[in-house]
mmCIF file of C-alpha atoms and ligand atoms in Angstrom:
data_model
loop_
_atom_site.group_PDB
_atom_site.id
_atom_site.type_symbol
_atom_site.label_atom_id
_atom_site.label_comp_id
_atom_site.label_asym_id
_atom_site.label_seq_id
_atom_site.Cartn_x
_atom_site.Cartn_y
_atom_site.Cartn_z
ATOM 1 C CA MET U 1 1.147 -75.387 63.387
ATOM 2 C CA PRO U 2 1.448 -77.807 66.300
ATOM 3 C CA GLU U 3 0.550 -75.910 69.456
ATOM 4 C CA GLU U 4 3.614 -77.263 71.288
ATOM 5 C CA VAL U 5 5.847 -75.722 68.622
ATOM 6 C CA LEU U 6 4.138 -72.339 68.881
ATOM 7 C CA ARG U 7 4.437 -72.414 72.683
ATOM 8 C CA GLU U 8 8.115 -73.289 72.574
ATOM 9 C CA ALA U 9 8.839 -70.545 70.035
ATOM 10 C CA ALA U 10 6.939 -68.094 72.238
ATOM 11 C CA GLU U 11 8.847 -69.127 75.368
ATOM 12 C CA GLN U 12 12.211 -68.713 73.645
ATOM 13 C CA MET U 13 11.224 -65.545 71.756
ATOM 14 C CA LEU U 14 13.198 -63.145 73.966
ATOM 15 C CA ASP U 15 15.968 -65.467 75.123
ATOM 16 C CA TRP U 16 16.964 -68.532 73.151
ATOM 17 C CA HIS U 17 18.282 -71.205 75.542
ATOM 18 C CA GLY U 18 19.803 -68.673 77.929
ATOM 19 C CA SER U 19 21.884 -67.006 75.229
ATOM 20 C CA GLY U 20 20.466 -63.599 76.140
ATOM 21 C CA LEU U 21 19.249 -63.171 72.562
ATOM 22 C CA GLY U 22 16.133 -64.056 70.636
ATOM 23 C CA VAL U 23 16.619 -65.844 67.299
ATOM 24 C CA MET U 24 15.572 -62.691 65.413
ATOM 25 C CA GLU U 25 18.369 -60.772 67.128
ATOM 26 C CA MET U 26 21.159 -63.236 66.373
ATOM 27 C CA SER U 27 23.773 -62.872 63.682
ATOM 28 C CA HIS U 28 23.062 -65.549 61.118
ATOM 29 C CA ARG U 29 26.824 -66.219 61.106
ATOM 30 C CA GLY U 30 27.069 -66.679 64.874
ATOM 31 C CA LYS U 31 27.496 -70.080 66.503
ATOM 32 C CA GLU U 32 23.981 -70.111 67.978
ATOM 33 C CA PHE U 33 22.254 -69.753 64.652
ATOM 34 C CA GLY U 34 24.814 -72.063 63.045
ATOM 35 C CA GLN U 35 23.630 -74.761 65.439
ATOM 36 C CA ILE U 36 19.960 -74.032 64.709
ATOM 37 C CA LEU U 37 20.562 -74.309 60.962
ATOM 38 C CA ALA U 38 22.663 -77.471 61.176
ATOM 39 C CA GLU U 39 20.090 -79.196 63.389
ATOM 40 C CA ALA U 40 17.182 -78.164 61.178
ATOM 41 C CA GLU U 41 18.934 -79.595 58.141
ATOM 42 C CA ALA U 42 19.966 -82.829 59.869
ATOM 43 C CA ASP U 43 16.493 -83.312 61.327
ATOM 44 C CA LEU U 44 14.789 -82.712 57.976
ATOM 45 C CA ARG U 45 17.195 -85.155 56.338
ATOM 46 C CA GLN U 46 16.315 -87.789 58.910
ATOM 47 C CA LEU U 47 12.598 -87.018 58.832
ATOM 48 C CA LEU U 48 12.255 -87.327 55.042
ATOM 49 C CA ALA U 49 15.028 -89.945 54.691
ATOM 50 C CA VAL U 50 16.831 -87.705 52.198
ATOM 51 C CA PRO U 51 19.766 -89.617 50.645
ATOM 52 C CA SER U 52 23.276 -88.172 50.853
ATOM 53 C CA GLU U 53 23.450 -87.267 47.140
ATOM 54 C CA PHE U 54 20.750 -84.655 47.724
ATOM 55 C CA HIS U 55 21.358 -81.152 49.065
ATOM 56 C CA ILE U 56 18.856 -79.511 51.378
ATOM 57 C CA LEU U 57 18.589 -75.784 50.681
ATOM 58 C CA PHE U 58 16.786 -73.194 52.782
ATOM 59 C CA MET U 59 15.730 -70.418 50.441
ATOM 60 C CA GLN U 60 13.280 -67.543 50.035
ATOM 61 C CA GLY U 61 10.851 -66.736 47.249
ATOM 62 C CA GLY U 62 8.136 -69.287 47.997
ATOM 63 C CA GLY U 63 6.561 -71.768 45.650
ATOM 64 C CA LEU U 64 5.950 -69.133 43.012
ATOM 65 C CA GLY U 65 9.569 -68.044 43.257
ATOM 66 C CA GLU U 66 10.621 -71.641 42.602
ATOM 67 C CA ASN U 67 8.400 -71.702 39.521
ATOM 68 C CA ALA U 68 11.021 -69.382 38.009
ATOM 69 C CA ILE U 69 14.069 -70.557 39.956
ATOM 70 C CA VAL U 70 13.717 -74.191 38.855
ATOM 71 C CA PRO U 71 13.733 -73.462 35.085
ATOM 72 C CA LEU U 72 16.489 -70.873 35.600
ATOM 73 C CA ASN U 73 18.628 -73.611 37.169
ATOM 74 C CA LEU U 74 17.609 -76.815 35.420
ATOM 75 C CA SER U 75 16.163 -76.085 31.987
ATOM 76 C CA ARG U 76 19.316 -74.905 30.167
ATOM 77 C CA GLY U 77 16.770 -72.963 28.107
ATOM 78 C CA GLY U 78 15.550 -76.203 26.521
ATOM 79 C CA VAL U 79 12.380 -78.256 26.643
ATOM 80 C CA VAL U 80 10.577 -78.859 29.934
ATOM 81 C CA ASP U 81 7.536 -81.116 30.334
ATOM 82 C CA PHE U 82 4.617 -80.250 32.614
ATOM 83 C CA VAL U 83 1.987 -82.536 34.016
ATOM 84 C CA VAL U 84 -0.906 -80.150 34.577
ATOM 85 C CA THR U 85 -3.269 -81.391 37.279
ATOM 86 C CA GLY U 86 -4.653 -78.179 38.773
ATOM 87 C CA SER U 87 -4.059 -74.537 39.651
ATOM 88 C CA TRP U 88 -0.509 -74.832 40.942
ATOM 89 C CA SER U 89 0.966 -76.866 38.105
ATOM 90 C CA THR U 90 -0.785 -74.505 35.668
ATOM 91 C CA LYS U 91 1.038 -71.593 37.300
ATOM 92 C CA SER U 92 4.337 -73.463 37.184
ATOM 93 C CA TYR U 93 3.869 -74.208 33.489
ATOM 94 C CA LYS U 94 3.087 -70.598 32.621
ATOM 95 C CA GLU U 95 6.024 -69.205 34.559
ATOM 96 C CA ALA U 96 8.537 -71.668 33.106
ATOM 97 C CA GLY U 97 7.588 -70.504 29.627
ATOM 98 C CA ARG U 98 9.470 -67.282 30.328
ATOM 99 C CA TYR U 99 12.775 -69.140 30.590
ATOM 100 C CA ALA U 100 12.376 -72.447 28.782
ATOM 101 C CA GLN U 101 10.307 -74.225 26.151
ATOM 102 C CA ALA U 102 7.509 -75.360 28.411
ATOM 103 C CA ARG U 103 5.348 -78.201 27.047
ATOM 104 C CA VAL U 104 2.267 -79.874 28.454
ATOM 105 C CA ALA U 105 2.813 -83.638 28.683
ATOM 106 C CA SER U 106 -0.639 -84.176 30.158
ATOM 107 C CA THR U 107 -3.476 -81.977 31.334
ATOM 108 C CA ASN U 108 -6.680 -82.652 33.132
ATOM 109 C CA ALA U 109 -8.182 -79.236 32.380
ATOM 110 C CA GLY U 110 -10.763 -81.073 30.257
ATOM 111 C CA ASN U 111 -12.296 -82.772 33.303
ATOM 112 C CA GLY U 112 -12.065 -79.693 35.520
ATOM 113 C CA HIS U 113 -8.994 -81.015 37.376
ATOM 114 C CA THR U 114 -10.860 -83.901 38.972
ATOM 115 C CA ASP U 115 -9.022 -86.913 37.497
ATOM 116 C CA VAL U 116 -5.517 -87.555 36.149
ATOM 117 C CA ALA U 117 -4.363 -89.707 33.223
ATOM 118 C CA ALA U 118 -2.088 -92.627 34.108
ATOM 119 C CA PRO U 119 1.609 -91.800 33.549
ATOM 120 C CA ALA U 120 1.775 -94.289 30.640
ATOM 121 C CA GLN U 121 -0.589 -91.953 28.756
ATOM 122 C CA TRP U 122 1.516 -88.826 29.201
ATOM 123 C CA THR U 123 3.285 -87.434 26.123
ATOM 124 C CA LEU U 124 6.815 -87.027 27.453
ATOM 125 C CA SER U 125 9.340 -85.198 25.302
ATOM 126 C CA PRO U 126 12.438 -87.255 24.504
ATOM 127 C CA ASP U 127 14.673 -84.252 25.121
ATOM 128 C CA ALA U 128 13.097 -82.734 28.241
ATOM 129 C CA ALA U 129 15.501 -81.178 30.756
ATOM 130 C CA TYR U 130 13.042 -82.215 33.456
ATOM 131 C CA VAL U 131 9.422 -83.161 34.077
ATOM 132 C CA HIS U 132 7.442 -81.043 36.540
ATOM 133 C CA LEU U 133 4.398 -82.046 38.534
ATOM 134 C CA CYS U 134 2.627 -80.806 41.641
ATOM 135 C CA SER U 135 2.421 -83.799 43.959
ATOM 136 C CA ASN U 136 -0.444 -82.255 45.935
ATOM 137 C CA GLU U 137 -2.733 -79.744 44.230
ATOM 138 C CA THR U 138 -3.818 -77.699 47.223
ATOM 139 C CA ILE U 139 -6.756 -75.945 45.596
ATOM 140 C CA ASN U 140 -8.173 -78.846 43.576
ATOM 141 C CA GLY U 141 -7.540 -81.525 46.192
ATOM 142 C CA ILE U 142 -5.579 -83.871 43.925
ATOM 143 C CA GLU U 143 -2.630 -85.869 45.257
ATOM 144 C CA PHE U 144 -0.225 -88.334 43.683
ATOM 145 C CA GLN U 145 -0.464 -91.447 45.845
ATOM 146 C CA GLU U 146 2.622 -92.698 44.041
ATOM 147 C CA LEU U 147 5.178 -90.698 42.079
ATOM 148 C CA PRO U 148 5.683 -91.760 38.460
ATOM 149 C CA ASP U 149 8.751 -93.828 37.606
ATOM 150 C CA LEU U 150 9.964 -91.773 34.633
ATOM 151 C CA ALA U 151 12.802 -94.174 33.846
ATOM 152 C CA ALA U 152 10.271 -97.014 33.460
ATOM 153 C CA LEU U 153 8.401 -94.787 30.971
ATOM 154 C CA GLY U 154 11.555 -94.505 28.865
ATOM 155 C CA SER U 155 12.454 -90.984 30.027
ATOM 156 C CA ARG U 156 15.872 -89.910 31.244
ATOM 157 C CA ALA U 157 14.552 -86.615 32.578
ATOM 158 C CA PRO U 158 14.675 -85.917 36.311
ATOM 159 C CA LEU U 159 11.348 -85.411 38.052
ATOM 160 C CA VAL U 160 10.680 -82.083 39.757
ATOM 161 C CA ILE U 161 7.903 -82.012 42.325
ATOM 162 C CA ASP U 162 6.172 -79.124 44.070
ATOM 163 C CA PHE U 163 5.387 -80.710 47.422
ATOM 164 C CA SER U 164 4.507 -77.452 49.212
ATOM 165 C CA SER U 165 1.194 -78.593 50.629
ATOM 166 C CA HIS U 166 1.939 -82.162 51.695
ATOM 167 C CA VAL U 167 5.612 -82.115 52.634
ATOM 168 C CA ALA U 168 6.254 -84.270 55.707
ATOM 169 C CA SER U 169 2.753 -85.766 55.572
ATOM 170 C CA ARG U 170 3.990 -88.985 53.926
ATOM 171 C CA PRO U 171 7.332 -90.487 52.849
ATOM 172 C CA VAL U 172 8.982 -89.388 49.579
ATOM 173 C CA ASP U 173 10.389 -91.949 47.119
ATOM 174 C CA TRP U 174 13.665 -90.149 46.363
ATOM 175 C CA SER U 175 14.647 -92.773 43.781
ATOM 176 C CA ARG U 176 12.020 -91.156 41.513
ATOM 177 C CA VAL U 177 12.822 -87.510 42.286
ATOM 178 C CA GLY U 178 15.514 -85.107 41.068
ATOM 179 C CA LEU U 179 14.288 -82.022 42.881
ATOM 180 C CA ALA U 180 11.511 -81.242 45.334
ATOM 181 C CA PHE U 181 10.526 -77.770 46.490
ATOM 182 C CA GLY U 182 7.978 -76.445 48.890
ATOM 183 C CA GLY U 183 6.985 -73.306 50.705
ATOM 184 C CA ALA U 184 7.107 -73.957 54.444
ATOM 185 C CA GLN U 185 3.836 -72.273 55.286
ATOM 186 C CA LYS U 186 1.427 -75.198 54.918
ATOM 187 C CA ASN U 187 2.952 -78.026 56.923
ATOM 188 C CA ILE U 188 6.236 -76.847 58.377
ATOM 189 C CA GLY U 189 6.438 -73.304 59.677
ATOM 190 C CA PRO U 190 5.938 -69.618 59.006
ATOM 191 C CA ALA U 191 5.726 -68.161 55.499
ATOM 192 C CA GLY U 192 8.998 -66.863 54.105
ATOM 193 C CA LEU U 193 11.005 -70.096 54.079
ATOM 194 C CA THR U 194 11.231 -72.311 51.006
ATOM 195 C CA ILE U 195 12.722 -75.778 51.162
ATOM 196 C CA VAL U 196 14.531 -77.247 48.162
ATOM 197 C CA VAL U 197 15.888 -80.788 48.061
ATOM 198 C CA VAL U 198 18.017 -81.230 44.960
ATOM 199 C CA ARG U 199 20.184 -84.040 43.628
ATOM 200 C CA ASP U 200 23.835 -83.139 43.319
ATOM 201 C CA ASP U 201 24.132 -83.706 39.547
ATOM 202 C CA LEU U 202 21.437 -81.087 38.872
ATOM 203 C CA LEU U 203 23.542 -78.256 40.289
ATOM 204 C CA GLY U 204 25.784 -76.088 38.169
ATOM 205 C CA HIS U 205 23.656 -75.705 35.031
ATOM 206 C CA ALA U 206 22.004 -72.342 35.763
ATOM 207 C CA LEU U 207 21.285 -69.904 32.964
ATOM 208 C CA PRO U 208 23.542 -66.809 32.982
ATOM 209 C CA ILE U 209 20.530 -64.625 33.849
ATOM 210 C CA CYS U 210 19.798 -66.618 37.011
ATOM 211 C CA PRO U 211 20.132 -64.314 40.060
ATOM 212 C CA SER U 212 23.132 -65.360 42.156
ATOM 213 C CA ALA U 213 21.019 -65.654 45.307
ATOM 214 C CA PHE U 214 18.798 -68.162 43.472
ATOM 215 C CA ASN U 215 21.564 -70.219 41.896
ATOM 216 C CA TYR U 216 21.296 -73.646 43.556
ATOM 217 C CA ARG U 217 25.052 -74.261 43.170
ATOM 218 C CA THR U 218 25.827 -71.006 44.970
ATOM 219 C CA VAL U 219 23.245 -71.629 47.676
ATOM 220 C CA ALA U 220 24.508 -75.194 48.210
ATOM 221 C CA ASP U 221 28.184 -74.172 48.265
ATOM 222 C CA ASN U 222 27.349 -71.618 50.945
ATOM 223 C CA GLN U 223 25.207 -73.959 53.121
ATOM 224 C CA SER U 224 22.139 -71.768 52.484
ATOM 225 C CA MET U 225 24.049 -68.716 53.774
ATOM 226 C CA TYR U 226 25.048 -66.977 50.554
ATOM 227 C CA ASN U 227 22.734 -64.231 51.697
ATOM 228 C CA THR U 228 20.905 -63.963 54.995
ATOM 229 C CA PRO U 229 18.559 -66.926 55.180
ATOM 230 C CA PRO U 230 15.069 -66.607 56.717
ATOM 231 C CA THR U 231 16.398 -67.293 60.202
ATOM 232 C CA TRP U 232 13.123 -67.196 62.127
ATOM 233 C CA GLY U 233 11.451 -69.476 59.590
ATOM 234 C CA ILE U 234 14.323 -71.969 59.767
ATOM 235 C CA TYR U 235 14.210 -71.913 63.570
ATOM 236 C CA VAL U 236 10.460 -72.576 63.772
ATOM 237 C CA ALA U 237 10.661 -75.186 60.999
ATOM 238 C CA GLY U 238 13.428 -76.858 63.015
ATOM 239 C CA LEU U 239 11.112 -77.037 66.040
ATOM 240 C CA THR U 240 8.439 -78.585 63.817
ATOM 241 C CA PHE U 241 10.926 -81.180 62.530
ATOM 242 C CA LYS U 242 11.732 -82.189 66.114
ATOM 243 C CA TRP U 243 8.024 -82.363 66.907
ATOM 244 C CA LEU U 244 7.439 -84.543 63.846
ATOM 245 C CA LEU U 245 10.354 -86.851 64.670
ATOM 246 C CA ALA U 246 8.875 -87.379 68.149
ATOM 247 C CA GLN U 247 5.393 -88.349 66.911
ATOM 248 C CA ARG U 248 4.358 -91.979 67.498
ATOM 249 C CA GLU U 249 1.386 -93.841 66.096
ATOM 250 C CA GLY U 250 0.745 -97.586 66.191
ATOM 251 C CA GLY U 251 4.428 -98.533 66.392
ATOM 252 C CA LEU U 252 5.401 -95.986 63.720
ATOM 253 C CA SER U 253 7.272 -92.734 64.184
ATOM 254 C CA GLY U 254 8.002 -89.489 62.340
ATOM 255 C CA VAL U 255 6.550 -89.138 58.864
ATOM 256 C CA ALA U 256 5.264 -92.721 58.866
ATOM 257 C CA ALA U 257 3.270 -91.937 62.010
ATOM 258 C CA MET U 258 1.958 -88.753 60.422
ATOM 259 C CA GLU U 259 0.964 -90.682 57.321
ATOM 260 C CA ARG U 260 -0.990 -93.201 59.418
ATOM 261 C CA ARG U 261 -2.842 -90.342 61.123
ATOM 262 C CA ASN U 262 -3.400 -88.443 57.896
ATOM 263 C CA ILE U 263 -4.954 -91.523 56.276
ATOM 264 C CA ALA U 264 -7.345 -91.913 59.217
ATOM 265 C CA LYS U 265 -8.298 -88.217 59.080
ATOM 266 C CA ALA U 266 -8.881 -88.249 55.315
ATOM 267 C CA GLU U 267 -10.891 -91.500 55.407
ATOM 268 C CA LEU U 268 -13.148 -90.083 58.075
ATOM 269 C CA LEU U 269 -13.862 -86.891 56.143
ATOM 270 C CA TYR U 270 -14.278 -88.423 52.664
ATOM 271 C CA GLY U 271 -16.463 -91.128 54.198
ATOM 272 C CA ALA U 272 -18.731 -88.478 55.692
ATOM 273 C CA ILE U 273 -18.951 -86.612 52.366
ATOM 274 C CA ASP U 274 -19.610 -89.733 50.282
ATOM 275 C CA GLY U 275 -22.129 -91.038 52.801
ATOM 276 C CA SER U 276 -24.248 -87.910 52.747
ATOM 277 C CA GLN U 277 -26.959 -86.573 50.429
ATOM 278 C CA PHE U 278 -25.852 -83.044 51.175
ATOM 279 C CA TYR U 279 -22.159 -82.829 50.301
ATOM 280 C CA VAL U 280 -20.103 -83.901 47.325
ATOM 281 C CA ASN U 281 -16.414 -84.194 46.410
ATOM 282 C CA GLN U 282 -15.756 -84.286 42.665
ATOM 283 C CA VAL U 283 -12.251 -85.778 42.645
ATOM 284 C CA ALA U 284 -11.735 -89.347 41.380
ATOM 285 C CA PRO U 285 -11.198 -91.461 44.538
ATOM 286 C CA ALA U 286 -7.717 -92.647 43.513
ATOM 287 C CA TRP U 287 -6.540 -89.032 43.267
ATOM 288 C CA ARG U 288 -8.088 -87.562 46.378
ATOM 289 C CA SER U 289 -5.760 -85.514 48.545
ATOM 290 C CA ARG U 290 -5.244 -86.444 52.171
ATOM 291 C CA MET U 291 -4.317 -82.861 53.002
ATOM 292 C CA ASN U 292 -6.826 -80.681 51.170
ATOM 293 C CA VAL U 293 -10.408 -81.834 50.920
ATOM 294 C CA PRO U 294 -12.601 -79.625 48.728
ATOM 295 C CA PHE U 295 -16.318 -80.286 48.911
ATOM 296 C CA GLN U 296 -19.502 -78.620 47.765
ATOM 297 C CA LEU U 297 -22.928 -78.386 49.268
ATOM 298 C CA ARG U 298 -25.350 -79.801 46.705
ATOM 299 C CA ASP U 299 -27.505 -76.769 47.446
ATOM 300 C CA GLU U 300 -24.997 -73.942 47.140
ATOM 301 C CA SER U 301 -27.499 -71.384 48.407
ATOM 302 C CA ARG U 302 -26.685 -72.796 51.867
ATOM 303 C CA ASN U 303 -22.966 -71.996 51.662
ATOM 304 C CA GLN U 304 -23.085 -68.914 53.844
ATOM 305 C CA ALA U 305 -25.279 -70.568 56.472
ATOM 306 C CA PHE U 306 -22.821 -73.502 56.537
ATOM 307 C CA LEU U 307 -19.836 -71.188 57.020
ATOM 308 C CA ASP U 308 -21.588 -69.070 59.673
ATOM 309 C CA GLY U 309 -22.562 -72.149 61.670
ATOM 310 C CA ALA U 310 -19.063 -73.551 61.302
ATOM 311 C CA ARG U 311 -17.543 -70.369 62.645
ATOM 312 C CA ASP U 312 -19.886 -70.452 65.629
ATOM 313 C CA ALA U 313 -18.715 -74.022 66.265
ATOM 314 C CA GLY U 314 -15.067 -72.893 66.184
ATOM 315 C CA LEU U 315 -14.415 -74.421 62.752
ATOM 316 C CA LEU U 316 -12.480 -71.807 60.779
ATOM 317 C CA GLN U 317 -11.044 -71.313 57.284
ATOM 318 C CA LEU U 318 -13.435 -73.681 55.544
ATOM 319 C CA LYS U 319 -14.285 -71.466 52.608
ATOM 320 C CA GLY U 320 -13.057 -73.006 49.343
ATOM 321 C CA HIS U 321 -10.608 -71.250 47.069
ATOM 322 C CA LYS U 322 -12.365 -68.669 44.900
ATOM 323 C CA SER U 323 -11.425 -70.567 41.720
ATOM 324 C CA VAL U 324 -13.352 -73.711 42.730
ATOM 325 C CA GLY U 325 -15.870 -72.321 45.230
ATOM 326 C CA GLY U 326 -17.634 -74.422 47.840
ATOM 327 C CA MET U 327 -15.700 -75.537 50.899
ATOM 328 C CA ARG U 328 -12.224 -76.830 51.550
ATOM 329 C CA ALA U 329 -10.934 -78.487 54.692
ATOM 330 C CA SER U 330 -7.155 -78.332 54.844
ATOM 331 C CA ILE U 331 -6.247 -81.062 57.286
ATOM 332 C CA TYR U 332 -2.503 -80.594 57.479
ATOM 333 C CA ASN U 333 -0.194 -82.545 59.786
ATOM 334 C CA ALA U 334 -0.909 -80.366 62.809
ATOM 335 C CA MET U 335 -4.685 -80.846 62.564
ATOM 336 C CA PRO U 336 -5.540 -83.585 65.067
ATOM 337 C CA LEU U 337 -8.078 -86.305 64.382
ATOM 338 C CA GLU U 338 -10.340 -84.575 66.932
ATOM 339 C CA GLY U 339 -10.488 -81.542 64.625
ATOM 340 C CA VAL U 340 -11.760 -83.678 61.751
ATOM 341 C CA GLN U 341 -14.213 -85.433 64.084
ATOM 342 C CA ALA U 342 -15.577 -82.035 65.108
ATOM 343 C CA LEU U 343 -15.984 -81.024 61.456
ATOM 344 C CA VAL U 344 -17.760 -84.255 60.573
ATOM 345 C CA ALA U 345 -20.085 -83.904 63.562
ATOM 346 C CA TYR U 346 -20.904 -80.345 62.487
ATOM 347 C CA MET U 347 -21.523 -81.422 58.868
ATOM 348 C CA ARG U 348 -23.922 -84.173 60.013
ATOM 349 C CA GLU U 349 -25.759 -81.792 62.316
ATOM 350 C CA PHE U 350 -26.041 -79.145 59.579
ATOM 351 C CA GLU U 351 -27.408 -81.745 57.175
ATOM 352 C CA ARG U 352 -29.908 -83.031 59.753
ATOM 353 C CA SER U 353 -31.181 -79.582 60.638
ATOM 354 C CA HIS U 354 -31.455 -78.405 57.004
ATOM 355 C CA ALA U 355 -32.797 -81.564 55.357
HETATM 356 C C1 PLP R 401 0.698 -72.729 48.775
HETATM 357 C C2 PLP R 401 1.380 -73.325 47.590
HETATM 358 C C3 PLP R 401 2.376 -72.638 46.919
HETATM 359 C C4 PLP R 401 2.708 -71.276 47.466
HETATM 360 O O1 PLP R 401 3.518 -70.485 46.768
HETATM 361 P P1 PLP R 401 3.989 -69.150 47.499
HETATM 362 O O2 PLP R 401 4.810 -68.488 46.467
HETATM 363 O O3 PLP R 401 4.790 -69.598 48.685
HETATM 364 O O4 PLP R 401 2.773 -68.369 47.881
HETATM 365 C C5 PLP R 401 2.988 -73.238 45.836
HETATM 366 N N1 PLP R 401 2.626 -74.477 45.435
HETATM 367 C C6 PLP R 401 1.657 -75.154 46.083
HETATM 368 C C7 PLP R 401 1.296 -76.526 45.631
HETATM 369 C C8 PLP R 401 1.017 -74.592 47.168
HETATM 370 O O5 PLP R 401 0.064 -75.240 47.829
#
């Protein structure tokens, strides 16, 4: 989280703009919260350049909730194609199988989720209701640098992307997307808010068993207020959107500015890993994530010493996910370049003193 956003939320915690109420105490149907919601939606639309034929929904249930909610709304119980590139898309595939005929169009399990086949090599089903992929695999550190153009591959299926862990870190090519979902907790705000951006023609096809509160048509028709939305999460996300819109970098602003910074951060860290004898990143360079950088010490017996020293240097949360081990630096939007510079300096010093 950007520190400015946290400070502003703290300052307004007990009294939002002189209203005498904190956001958590407001009626979600009152005019104050109505303004917060409308601004958050408009700012997100501007930030991500979301075209008018897409709805922006503020939901609950998280990324894993959407793994069920998407097939409940879009699959019509038919065939759905999955591009499996790591832990998250594997979870999405398994969950969808409860509601639809989930198929694997491509998987990189064979190479340990370190490289991805080109879209032209995927086996897309002619009758798929949609194609799902995770545009940034948080645990494996794999990111799509470009979304596939399914129409150019002869598919009529809409593309569904899980962009939880890199939303707002780079622009989205909406001409290639039917639906995007993401939990807010990585790049946008507190846990508990889920963002869904869905094209209008994909609404209204939910299975009868779809819970009403998770029916996209119902949520859209009620401006995300069919039931009480996660008001605090929407408020803090809204502050983050304003912070993002105000960012400037080399003549760029908003998400383009963030992208410029994120490229510089990622290049610095991958450069340090590749240039060392001590650390290694297994992901094929073309697929390396700018947000989540997993790396291993070549001598894994030094893992604990590395983490202890990092903690002493104020570098926290570097332990890799238990499924891949090693280390992982999540360098989300709010992580400044100085944070990555500090990590790289620590890595070099650790290598020097342990070589
Ligand atoms: C963190 C993350 C999720 C999280 O799902 P929750 O249900 O909100 O815990 C989903 N997908 C991806 C790619 C993630 O990084």
